[in-house]
Amino acid sequence: MKRLKKTLSGLGDQALEDLVAVDPARPRPPVPVWCDTLPNWRTAVNHAPEPPDLADCAPLGSDISLDDPRFLFHGSMRTVRTPAISTAELVVKKQLAANARRKRGRIGVIIEGPANTGKSELLGYIGQNYERRLNNRYGRNDDRIPVIALSVPAKGRGGSRNWADAFARFLGLEREDLGSDPTDSVCYVMRHCHTQLVLIDGIDRLEYGADVQQSFTFLKHISDETGATFLYCGRGSRGIVDPMLRDRETKPEPNEDPWGDHPVLVTSRLGYDQTGKDRFRRVVNEFDKDLRLYHHQSGDLTQLSPALHLRSKGYLRALSQLICQAAQQAILSKEERITEDLLDQLTVGKVIAI
């Protein structure tokens, strides 16, 4: 494995592309669409998954393959629009409006919360839905790049992170035309293509100290030169992103709130008090609407909300896995309906003696 990694690291971009080239005429297993390049991002924006029409699916009782469109849809389904998403979008919308004509003094938005509570899903949904609204209002335009979506790049040689290269890769800028530092080219493209929103996922990968300082010095430069608003996402991200915590020049007053001015959206698991149960039921009901099972009746899944709440412990990742795996099992078994007995057969969260 080490020898393979060393070999791959020595290959140029074209050699790597040739190595992994796939014949489009040959079938291949289902894979995710990674939104780490502009073409892939636009594919996700322009082709949002929609529940299939049962009239267009294999008839009831048919044996299906694992690449059947209905089976694949239920493998991940689509992000359900919850009250939390509506609140988050409103916060981001207000911040974008406030930043729209500012040359300086912009602030971003922070998304933080425990693991498995839907932070990254929320981040991607906000960005894609924002771009869809722009496309609906102004028409699609390949010369417009309103949103850039990045994950924190890995550390390179010397322990620094090549943020400029990460932006350039997303935008599809050719490395040989950019020289050793593509920052100016990145800023030029973002300005002229009207980039308004930059999504940064995995901000909790940054390490306190020089790593944080160097990263935010670069990101502030990009924001200042392009006018883009940044959304940062990750566990404990407020303590990493908030510029007031990195201020070493201003002495805080006694008992002064240490936090700065960035709006913070906090995700959480859905608890077992009545408010949590009600919110959880509304989320399950949104999944219920998207199920495409021949024997499913509206509300069947919603009635299983208490059982799903206990199994998932209120975590959205576990809930999504339970519903998606149950739907796929219902299709394969030809039961075509999610029941409590079927949920009990799933291995999500269970310890299995082998």
PDB file of C-alpha atoms in Angstrom, residues 66-335:
ATOM      1  CA  LEU A  66     -29.082  -3.558  -7.137  1.00  0.00           C
ATOM      2  CA  ASP A  67     -28.745  -0.822  -9.760  1.00  0.00           C
ATOM      3  CA  ASP A  68     -32.494  -0.506 -10.262  1.00  0.00           C
ATOM      4  CA  PRO A  69     -33.363   3.251 -10.199  1.00  0.00           C
ATOM      5  CA  ARG A  70     -36.016   2.881  -7.480  1.00  0.00           C
ATOM      6  CA  PHE A  71     -33.675   0.785  -5.331  1.00  0.00           C
ATOM      7  CA  LEU A  72     -30.886   3.338  -5.779  1.00  0.00           C
ATOM      8  CA  PHE A  73     -33.157   6.257  -4.890  1.00  0.00           C
ATOM      9  CA  HIS A  74     -34.108   4.639  -1.601  1.00  0.00           C
ATOM     10  CA  GLY A  75     -30.430   4.055  -0.818  1.00  0.00           C
ATOM     11  CA  SER A  76     -29.970   7.691   0.124  1.00  0.00           C
ATOM     12  CA  MET A  77     -33.214   9.447  -0.840  1.00  0.00           C
ATOM     13  CA  ARG A  78     -33.016  13.238  -0.769  1.00  0.00           C
ATOM     14  CA  THR A  79     -32.526  15.786   1.968  1.00  0.00           C
ATOM     15  CA  VAL A  80     -35.899  16.455   3.547  1.00  0.00           C
ATOM     16  CA  ARG A  81     -36.770  20.082   4.148  1.00  0.00           C
ATOM     17  CA  THR A  82     -37.170  20.568   7.882  1.00  0.00           C
ATOM     18  CA  PRO A  83     -37.976  23.664   9.982  1.00  0.00           C
ATOM     19  CA  ALA A  84     -34.256  23.749  10.893  1.00  0.00           C
ATOM     20  CA  ILE A  85     -33.314  24.059   7.218  1.00  0.00           C
ATOM     21  CA  SER A  86     -35.820  26.871   6.709  1.00  0.00           C
ATOM     22  CA  THR A  87     -34.376  28.759   9.694  1.00  0.00           C
ATOM     23  CA  ALA A  88     -30.796  28.252   8.485  1.00  0.00           C
ATOM     24  CA  GLU A  89     -31.590  29.425   4.962  1.00  0.00           C
ATOM     25  CA  LEU A  90     -33.194  32.590   6.314  1.00  0.00           C
ATOM     26  CA  VAL A  91     -30.084  33.385   8.381  1.00  0.00           C
ATOM     27  CA  VAL A  92     -27.811  32.884   5.367  1.00  0.00           C
ATOM     28  CA  LYS A  93     -30.124  34.883   3.106  1.00  0.00           C
ATOM     29  CA  LYS A  94     -30.012  37.864   5.481  1.00  0.00           C
ATOM     30  CA  GLN A  95     -26.232  37.671   5.746  1.00  0.00           C
ATOM     31  CA  LEU A  96     -25.797  37.522   1.971  1.00  0.00           C
ATOM     32  CA  ALA A  97     -28.045  40.554   1.587  1.00  0.00           C
ATOM     33  CA  ALA A  98     -26.056  42.486   4.200  1.00  0.00           C
ATOM     34  CA  ASN A  99     -22.737  41.574   2.564  1.00  0.00           C
ATOM     35  CA  ALA A 100     -23.812  42.074  -1.049  1.00  0.00           C
ATOM     36  CA  ARG A 101     -22.285  45.529  -1.643  1.00  0.00           C
ATOM     37  CA  ARG A 102     -19.665  45.628   1.099  1.00  0.00           C
ATOM     38  CA  LYS A 103     -16.041  45.903   0.044  1.00  0.00           C
ATOM     39  CA  ARG A 104     -14.943  45.270   3.621  1.00  0.00           C
ATOM     40  CA  GLY A 105     -16.473  44.315   6.936  1.00  0.00           C
ATOM     41  CA  ARG A 106     -18.271  41.151   5.835  1.00  0.00           C
ATOM     42  CA  ILE A 107     -19.046  38.393   8.294  1.00  0.00           C
ATOM     43  CA  GLY A 108     -19.797  34.774   7.537  1.00  0.00           C
ATOM     44  CA  VAL A 109     -22.013  32.115   9.068  1.00  0.00           C
ATOM     45  CA  ILE A 110     -20.921  29.185  11.236  1.00  0.00           C
ATOM     46  CA  ILE A 111     -22.570  25.762  11.390  1.00  0.00           C
ATOM     47  CA  GLU A 112     -21.582  23.614  14.348  1.00  0.00           C
ATOM     48  CA  GLY A 113     -22.968  20.770  16.420  1.00  0.00           C
ATOM     49  CA  PRO A 114     -22.262  17.204  17.551  1.00  0.00           C
ATOM     50  CA  ALA A 115     -21.321  14.450  15.138  1.00  0.00           C
ATOM     51  CA  ASN A 116     -24.060  12.841  13.022  1.00  0.00           C
ATOM     52  CA  THR A 117     -26.540  15.718  13.377  1.00  0.00           C
ATOM     53  CA  GLY A 118     -26.660  16.742   9.708  1.00  0.00           C
ATOM     54  CA  LYS A 119     -24.181  19.653   9.546  1.00  0.00           C
ATOM     55  CA  SER A 120     -22.611  18.775   6.196  1.00  0.00           C
ATOM     56  CA  GLU A 121     -25.991  17.887   4.715  1.00  0.00           C
ATOM     57  CA  LEU A 122     -27.318  21.265   5.822  1.00  0.00           C
ATOM     58  CA  LEU A 123     -24.295  23.046   4.348  1.00  0.00           C
ATOM     59  CA  GLY A 124     -24.673  21.387   0.955  1.00  0.00           C
ATOM     60  CA  TYR A 125     -28.440  21.887   0.879  1.00  0.00           C
ATOM     61  CA  ILE A 126     -28.106  25.626   1.558  1.00  0.00           C
ATOM     62  CA  GLY A 127     -25.533  26.059  -1.202  1.00  0.00           C
ATOM     63  CA  GLN A 128     -27.334  24.015  -3.835  1.00  0.00           C
ATOM     64  CA  ASN A 129     -30.744  25.483  -3.107  1.00  0.00           C
ATOM     65  CA  TYR A 130     -29.307  29.011  -3.228  1.00  0.00           C
ATOM     66  CA  GLU A 131     -27.849  28.359  -6.675  1.00  0.00           C
ATOM     67  CA  ARG A 132     -31.106  26.812  -7.887  1.00  0.00           C
ATOM     68  CA  ARG A 133     -32.998  29.935  -6.836  1.00  0.00           C
ATOM     69  CA  LEU A 134     -30.532  32.104  -8.749  1.00  0.00           C
ATOM     70  CA  ASN A 135     -30.927  29.884 -11.818  1.00  0.00           C
ATOM     71  CA  ASN A 136     -34.698  30.120 -11.579  1.00  0.00           C
ATOM     72  CA  ARG A 137     -34.557  33.898 -11.286  1.00  0.00           C
ATOM     73  CA  TYR A 138     -31.848  34.748 -13.822  1.00  0.00           C
ATOM     74  CA  GLY A 139     -31.614  31.604 -15.947  1.00  0.00           C
ATOM     75  CA  ARG A 140     -28.743  29.155 -16.065  1.00  0.00           C
ATOM     76  CA  ASN A 141     -25.445  30.692 -17.105  1.00  0.00           C
ATOM     77  CA  ASP A 142     -22.159  28.783 -17.344  1.00  0.00           C
ATOM     78  CA  ASP A 143     -20.272  32.044 -16.898  1.00  0.00           C
ATOM     79  CA  ARG A 144     -21.765  32.456 -13.413  1.00  0.00           C
ATOM     80  CA  ILE A 145     -20.244  30.549 -10.469  1.00  0.00           C
ATOM     81  CA  PRO A 146     -22.327  31.711  -7.492  1.00  0.00           C
ATOM     82  CA  VAL A 147     -21.198  28.954  -5.104  1.00  0.00           C
ATOM     83  CA  ILE A 148     -17.878  27.251  -4.399  1.00  0.00           C
ATOM     84  CA  ALA A 149     -17.878  24.134  -2.191  1.00  0.00           C
ATOM     85  CA  LEU A 150     -14.657  22.953  -0.557  1.00  0.00           C
ATOM     86  CA  SER A 151     -13.467  20.694   2.199  1.00  0.00           C
ATOM     87  CA  VAL A 152     -10.462  21.688   4.270  1.00  0.00           C
ATOM     88  CA  PRO A 153      -7.460  20.473   2.227  1.00  0.00           C
ATOM     89  CA  ALA A 154      -5.030  18.020   3.743  1.00  0.00           C
ATOM     90  CA  LYS A 155      -1.696  19.253   5.021  1.00  0.00           C
ATOM     91  CA  GLY A 156       1.068  19.191   2.461  1.00  0.00           C
ATOM     92  CA  ARG A 157       4.812  19.238   2.748  1.00  0.00           C
ATOM     93  CA  GLY A 158       5.947  21.574   5.457  1.00  0.00           C
ATOM     94  CA  GLY A 159       2.661  21.192   7.333  1.00  0.00           C
ATOM     95  CA  SER A 160       0.782  23.922   5.437  1.00  0.00           C
ATOM     96  CA  ARG A 161      -2.520  23.603   3.586  1.00  0.00           C
ATOM     97  CA  ASN A 162      -2.656  24.589  -0.062  1.00  0.00           C
ATOM     98  CA  TRP A 163      -5.916  26.527  -0.027  1.00  0.00           C
ATOM     99  CA  ALA A 164      -5.167  28.282  -3.323  1.00  0.00           C
ATOM    100  CA  ASP A 165      -4.790  24.939  -5.086  1.00  0.00           C
ATOM    101  CA  ALA A 166      -8.066  23.692  -3.540  1.00  0.00           C
ATOM    102  CA  PHE A 167      -9.951  26.698  -4.951  1.00  0.00           C
ATOM    103  CA  ALA A 168      -8.223  26.304  -8.332  1.00  0.00           C
ATOM    104  CA  ARG A 169      -9.099  22.593  -8.547  1.00  0.00           C
ATOM    105  CA  PHE A 170     -12.771  23.264  -7.859  1.00  0.00           C
ATOM    106  CA  LEU A 171     -12.860  25.992 -10.513  1.00  0.00           C
ATOM    107  CA  GLY A 172     -11.062  23.774 -13.026  1.00  0.00           C
ATOM    108  CA  LEU A 173      -8.144  26.167 -13.524  1.00  0.00           C
ATOM    109  CA  GLU A 174      -5.250  24.540 -15.350  1.00  0.00           C
ATOM    110  CA  ARG A 175      -2.227  24.314 -13.083  1.00  0.00           C
ATOM    111  CA  GLU A 176       0.355  24.854 -15.813  1.00  0.00           C
ATOM    112  CA  ASP A 177      -1.222  28.229 -16.646  1.00  0.00           C
ATOM    113  CA  LEU A 178      -1.256  29.494 -13.052  1.00  0.00           C
ATOM    114  CA  GLY A 179       2.349  29.433 -11.943  1.00  0.00           C
ATOM    115  CA  SER A 180       3.373  28.556  -8.408  1.00  0.00           C
ATOM    116  CA  ASP A 181       0.588  30.581  -6.745  1.00  0.00           C
ATOM    117  CA  PRO A 182      -2.879  30.599  -8.341  1.00  0.00           C
ATOM    118  CA  THR A 183      -4.392  32.993  -5.761  1.00  0.00           C
ATOM    119  CA  ASP A 184      -4.640  35.979  -8.130  1.00  0.00           C
ATOM    120  CA  SER A 185      -6.230  33.822 -10.830  1.00  0.00           C
ATOM    121  CA  VAL A 186      -8.705  32.388  -8.333  1.00  0.00           C
ATOM    122  CA  CYS A 187      -9.726  35.888  -7.195  1.00  0.00           C
ATOM    123  CA  TYR A 188     -10.065  37.062 -10.802  1.00  0.00           C
ATOM    124  CA  VAL A 189     -12.373  34.161 -11.712  1.00  0.00           C
ATOM    125  CA  MET A 190     -14.456  34.527  -8.558  1.00  0.00           C
ATOM    126  CA  ARG A 191     -14.934  38.266  -9.160  1.00  0.00           C
ATOM    127  CA  HIS A 192     -15.862  37.978 -12.817  1.00  0.00           C
ATOM    128  CA  CYS A 193     -18.061  34.915 -12.310  1.00  0.00           C
ATOM    129  CA  HIS A 194     -19.894  36.594  -9.407  1.00  0.00           C
ATOM    130  CA  THR A 195     -19.113  34.072  -6.671  1.00  0.00           C
ATOM    131  CA  GLN A 196     -21.231  35.018  -3.668  1.00  0.00           C
ATOM    132  CA  LEU A 197     -21.055  32.004  -1.381  1.00  0.00           C
ATOM    133  CA  VAL A 198     -18.127  29.792  -0.350  1.00  0.00           C
ATOM    134  CA  LEU A 199     -18.856  26.624   1.626  1.00  0.00           C
ATOM    135  CA  ILE A 200     -16.035  25.259   3.775  1.00  0.00           C
ATOM    136  CA  ASP A 201     -16.721  21.836   5.292  1.00  0.00           C
ATOM    137  CA  GLY A 202     -14.594  20.042   7.879  1.00  0.00           C
ATOM    138  CA  ILE A 203     -13.269  23.228   9.473  1.00  0.00           C
ATOM    139  CA  ASP A 204     -12.651  21.212  12.649  1.00  0.00           C
ATOM    140  CA  ARG A 205      -9.705  19.544  10.873  1.00  0.00           C
ATOM    141  CA  LEU A 206      -7.710  22.737  11.401  1.00  0.00           C
ATOM    142  CA  GLU A 207      -5.300  22.636  14.319  1.00  0.00           C
ATOM    143  CA  TYR A 208      -5.131  25.496  16.785  1.00  0.00           C
ATOM    144  CA  GLY A 209      -2.149  27.772  16.348  1.00  0.00           C
ATOM    145  CA  ALA A 210      -0.287  28.398  13.109  1.00  0.00           C
ATOM    146  CA  ASP A 211      -2.620  26.169  11.072  1.00  0.00           C
ATOM    147  CA  VAL A 212      -5.687  28.220  12.012  1.00  0.00           C
ATOM    148  CA  GLN A 213      -3.890  31.560  11.627  1.00  0.00           C
ATOM    149  CA  GLN A 214      -2.464  30.765   8.198  1.00  0.00           C
ATOM    150  CA  SER A 215      -5.759  29.338   6.921  1.00  0.00           C
ATOM    151  CA  PHE A 216      -7.869  32.296   7.974  1.00  0.00           C
ATOM    152  CA  THR A 217      -5.312  34.817   6.743  1.00  0.00           C
ATOM    153  CA  PHE A 218      -5.747  33.271   3.295  1.00  0.00           C
ATOM    154  CA  LEU A 219      -9.543  32.922   3.499  1.00  0.00           C
ATOM    155  CA  LYS A 220      -9.923  36.527   4.659  1.00  0.00           C
ATOM    156  CA  HIS A 221      -7.852  37.628   1.669  1.00  0.00           C
ATOM    157  CA  ILE A 222     -10.153  35.711  -0.678  1.00  0.00           C
ATOM    158  CA  SER A 223     -13.242  37.232   0.945  1.00  0.00           C
ATOM    159  CA  ASP A 224     -11.769  40.758   0.818  1.00  0.00           C
ATOM    160  CA  GLU A 225     -10.768  40.426  -2.841  1.00  0.00           C
ATOM    161  CA  THR A 226     -13.955  38.772  -4.118  1.00  0.00           C
ATOM    162  CA  GLY A 227     -16.800  39.882  -1.839  1.00  0.00           C
ATOM    163  CA  ALA A 228     -17.814  36.290  -1.149  1.00  0.00           C
ATOM    164  CA  THR A 229     -19.613  35.282   2.037  1.00  0.00           C
ATOM    165  CA  PHE A 230     -18.170  32.209   3.772  1.00  0.00           C
ATOM    166  CA  LEU A 231     -20.103  29.417   5.482  1.00  0.00           C
ATOM    167  CA  TYR A 232     -17.970  27.318   7.820  1.00  0.00           C
ATOM    168  CA  CYS A 233     -19.042  23.877   9.012  1.00  0.00           C
ATOM    169  CA  GLY A 234     -17.628  21.469  11.557  1.00  0.00           C
ATOM    170  CA  ARG A 235     -17.710  20.276  15.152  1.00  0.00           C
ATOM    171  CA  GLY A 236     -16.758  23.074  17.524  1.00  0.00           C
ATOM    172  CA  SER A 237     -16.286  25.355  14.528  1.00  0.00           C
ATOM    173  CA  ARG A 238     -17.263  28.508  16.418  1.00  0.00           C
ATOM    174  CA  GLY A 239     -14.166  28.232  18.564  1.00  0.00           C
ATOM    175  CA  ILE A 240     -12.041  27.867  15.421  1.00  0.00           C
ATOM    176  CA  VAL A 241     -13.650  30.420  13.098  1.00  0.00           C
ATOM    177  CA  ASP A 242     -14.684  33.263  15.395  1.00  0.00           C
ATOM    178  CA  PRO A 243     -12.197  36.093  14.737  1.00  0.00           C
ATOM    179  CA  MET A 244     -12.700  37.576  18.210  1.00  0.00           C
ATOM    180  CA  LEU A 245     -11.094  34.489  19.751  1.00  0.00           C
ATOM    181  CA  ARG A 246      -8.009  35.035  17.588  1.00  0.00           C
ATOM    182  CA  ASP A 247      -7.730  38.694  18.605  1.00  0.00           C
ATOM    183  CA  ARG A 248      -4.552  39.099  20.635  1.00  0.00           C
ATOM    184  CA  GLU A 249      -4.576  42.910  20.576  1.00  0.00           C
ATOM    185  CA  THR A 250      -7.788  43.771  22.409  1.00  0.00           C
ATOM    186  CA  LYS A 251      -7.996  43.078  26.111  1.00  0.00           C
ATOM    187  CA  PRO A 252     -11.530  41.932  27.000  1.00  0.00           C
ATOM    188  CA  GLU A 253     -13.414  43.619  29.806  1.00  0.00           C
ATOM    189  CA  PRO A 254     -14.191  41.589  32.943  1.00  0.00           C
ATOM    190  CA  ASN A 255     -17.144  39.223  32.352  1.00  0.00           C
ATOM    191  CA  GLU A 256     -17.323  40.269  28.683  1.00  0.00           C
ATOM    192  CA  ASP A 257     -18.827  37.762  26.267  1.00  0.00           C
ATOM    193  CA  PRO A 258     -15.815  36.321  24.381  1.00  0.00           C
ATOM    194  CA  TRP A 259     -17.710  35.574  21.191  1.00  0.00           C
ATOM    195  CA  GLY A 260     -17.712  37.710  18.077  1.00  0.00           C
ATOM    196  CA  ASP A 261     -20.276  38.699  15.483  1.00  0.00           C
ATOM    197  CA  HIS A 262     -20.654  35.607  13.251  1.00  0.00           C
ATOM    198  CA  PRO A 263     -24.162  34.087  13.330  1.00  0.00           C
ATOM    199  CA  VAL A 264     -23.925  30.508  14.591  1.00  0.00           C
ATOM    200  CA  LEU A 265     -26.311  27.753  13.516  1.00  0.00           C
ATOM    201  CA  VAL A 266     -26.200  24.872  16.006  1.00  0.00           C
ATOM    202  CA  THR A 267     -27.428  21.416  15.034  1.00  0.00           C
ATOM    203  CA  SER A 268     -28.286  18.795  17.607  1.00  0.00           C
ATOM    204  CA  ARG A 269     -29.863  15.415  17.979  1.00  0.00           C
ATOM    205  CA  LEU A 270     -33.629  15.513  18.487  1.00  0.00           C
ATOM    206  CA  GLY A 271     -34.299  14.815  22.158  1.00  0.00           C
ATOM    207  CA  TYR A 272     -37.089  12.974  23.928  1.00  0.00           C
ATOM    208  CA  ASP A 273     -38.967  15.903  25.422  1.00  0.00           C
ATOM    209  CA  GLN A 274     -42.262  16.757  23.757  1.00  0.00           C
ATOM    210  CA  THR A 275     -40.691  19.423  21.556  1.00  0.00           C
ATOM    211  CA  GLY A 276     -38.036  16.972  20.387  1.00  0.00           C
ATOM    212  CA  LYS A 277     -40.598  14.263  19.707  1.00  0.00           C
ATOM    213  CA  ASP A 278     -42.762  16.650  17.691  1.00  0.00           C
ATOM    214  CA  ARG A 279     -39.805  17.834  15.619  1.00  0.00           C
ATOM    215  CA  PHE A 280     -38.660  14.258  15.067  1.00  0.00           C
ATOM    216  CA  ARG A 281     -42.130  13.237  13.906  1.00  0.00           C
ATOM    217  CA  ARG A 282     -42.179  16.101  11.390  1.00  0.00           C
ATOM    218  CA  VAL A 283     -38.843  14.972   9.984  1.00  0.00           C
ATOM    219  CA  VAL A 284     -40.048  11.371   9.661  1.00  0.00           C
ATOM    220  CA  ASN A 285     -43.211  12.613   7.964  1.00  0.00           C
ATOM    221  CA  GLU A 286     -41.084  14.309   5.280  1.00  0.00           C
ATOM    222  CA  PHE A 287     -39.342  10.994   4.615  1.00  0.00           C
ATOM    223  CA  ASP A 288     -42.777   9.339   4.535  1.00  0.00           C
ATOM    224  CA  LYS A 289     -43.832  11.574   1.631  1.00  0.00           C
ATOM    225  CA  ASP A 290     -40.842  10.491  -0.470  1.00  0.00           C
ATOM    226  CA  LEU A 291     -41.194   6.720  -0.086  1.00  0.00           C
ATOM    227  CA  ARG A 292     -42.069   4.929  -3.318  1.00  0.00           C
ATOM    228  CA  LEU A 293     -43.153   1.480  -2.148  1.00  0.00           C
ATOM    229  CA  TYR A 294     -46.101  -0.277  -3.771  1.00  0.00           C
ATOM    230  CA  HIS A 295     -47.884  -1.105  -0.496  1.00  0.00           C
ATOM    231  CA  HIS A 296     -46.918   2.092   1.339  1.00  0.00           C
ATOM    232  CA  GLN A 297     -49.787   4.285   2.472  1.00  0.00           C
ATOM    233  CA  SER A 298     -49.340   7.893   3.495  1.00  0.00           C
ATOM    234  CA  GLY A 299     -48.534   8.058   7.217  1.00  0.00           C
ATOM    235  CA  ASP A 300     -47.278   4.464   7.565  1.00  0.00           C
ATOM    236  CA  LEU A 301     -43.743   5.577   8.327  1.00  0.00           C
ATOM    237  CA  THR A 302     -44.843   8.515  10.468  1.00  0.00           C
ATOM    238  CA  GLN A 303     -46.685   6.089  12.753  1.00  0.00           C
ATOM    239  CA  LEU A 304     -43.340   4.364  13.362  1.00  0.00           C
ATOM    240  CA  SER A 305     -41.803   7.617  14.591  1.00  0.00           C
ATOM    241  CA  PRO A 306     -41.534   6.477  18.271  1.00  0.00           C
ATOM    242  CA  ALA A 307     -39.714   3.284  17.281  1.00  0.00           C
ATOM    243  CA  LEU A 308     -37.424   5.176  14.891  1.00  0.00           C
ATOM    244  CA  HIS A 309     -36.682   7.756  17.581  1.00  0.00           C
ATOM    245  CA  LEU A 310     -35.552   5.076  20.033  1.00  0.00           C
ATOM    246  CA  ARG A 311     -33.459   3.231  17.427  1.00  0.00           C
ATOM    247  CA  SER A 312     -31.781   6.375  16.079  1.00  0.00           C
ATOM    248  CA  LYS A 313     -31.454   8.100  19.485  1.00  0.00           C
ATOM    249  CA  GLY A 314     -32.531  11.251  17.668  1.00  0.00           C
ATOM    250  CA  TYR A 315     -29.459  11.375  15.381  1.00  0.00           C
ATOM    251  CA  LEU A 316     -30.231  12.227  11.767  1.00  0.00           C
ATOM    252  CA  ARG A 317     -27.543   9.985  10.293  1.00  0.00           C
ATOM    253  CA  ALA A 318     -28.937   6.936  12.075  1.00  0.00           C
ATOM    254  CA  LEU A 319     -32.492   7.901  11.107  1.00  0.00           C
ATOM    255  CA  SER A 320     -31.536   8.213   7.435  1.00  0.00           C
ATOM    256  CA  GLN A 321     -29.775   4.845   7.494  1.00  0.00           C
ATOM    257  CA  LEU A 322     -32.723   3.133   9.170  1.00  0.00           C
ATOM    258  CA  ILE A 323     -35.295   4.486   6.715  1.00  0.00           C
ATOM    259  CA  CYS A 324     -33.186   3.937   3.605  1.00  0.00           C
ATOM    260  CA  GLN A 325     -32.123   0.417   4.534  1.00  0.00           C
ATOM    261  CA  ALA A 326     -35.703  -0.458   5.502  1.00  0.00           C
ATOM    262  CA  ALA A 327     -37.010   0.814   2.166  1.00  0.00           C
ATOM    263  CA  GLN A 328     -34.427  -1.172   0.223  1.00  0.00           C
ATOM    264  CA  GLN A 329     -35.174  -4.296   2.237  1.00  0.00           C
ATOM    265  CA  ALA A 330     -38.896  -3.804   1.629  1.00  0.00           C
ATOM    266  CA  ILE A 331     -38.200  -3.703  -2.113  1.00  0.00           C
ATOM    267  CA  LEU A 332     -35.924  -6.765  -2.154  1.00  0.00           C
ATOM    268  CA  SER A 333     -38.284  -8.814   0.022  1.00  0.00           C
ATOM    269  CA  LYS A 334     -41.255  -7.670  -2.108  1.00  0.00           C
ATOM    270  CA  GLU A 335     -43.007  -6.685   1.113  1.00  0.00           C
TER     271      GLU A 335
END
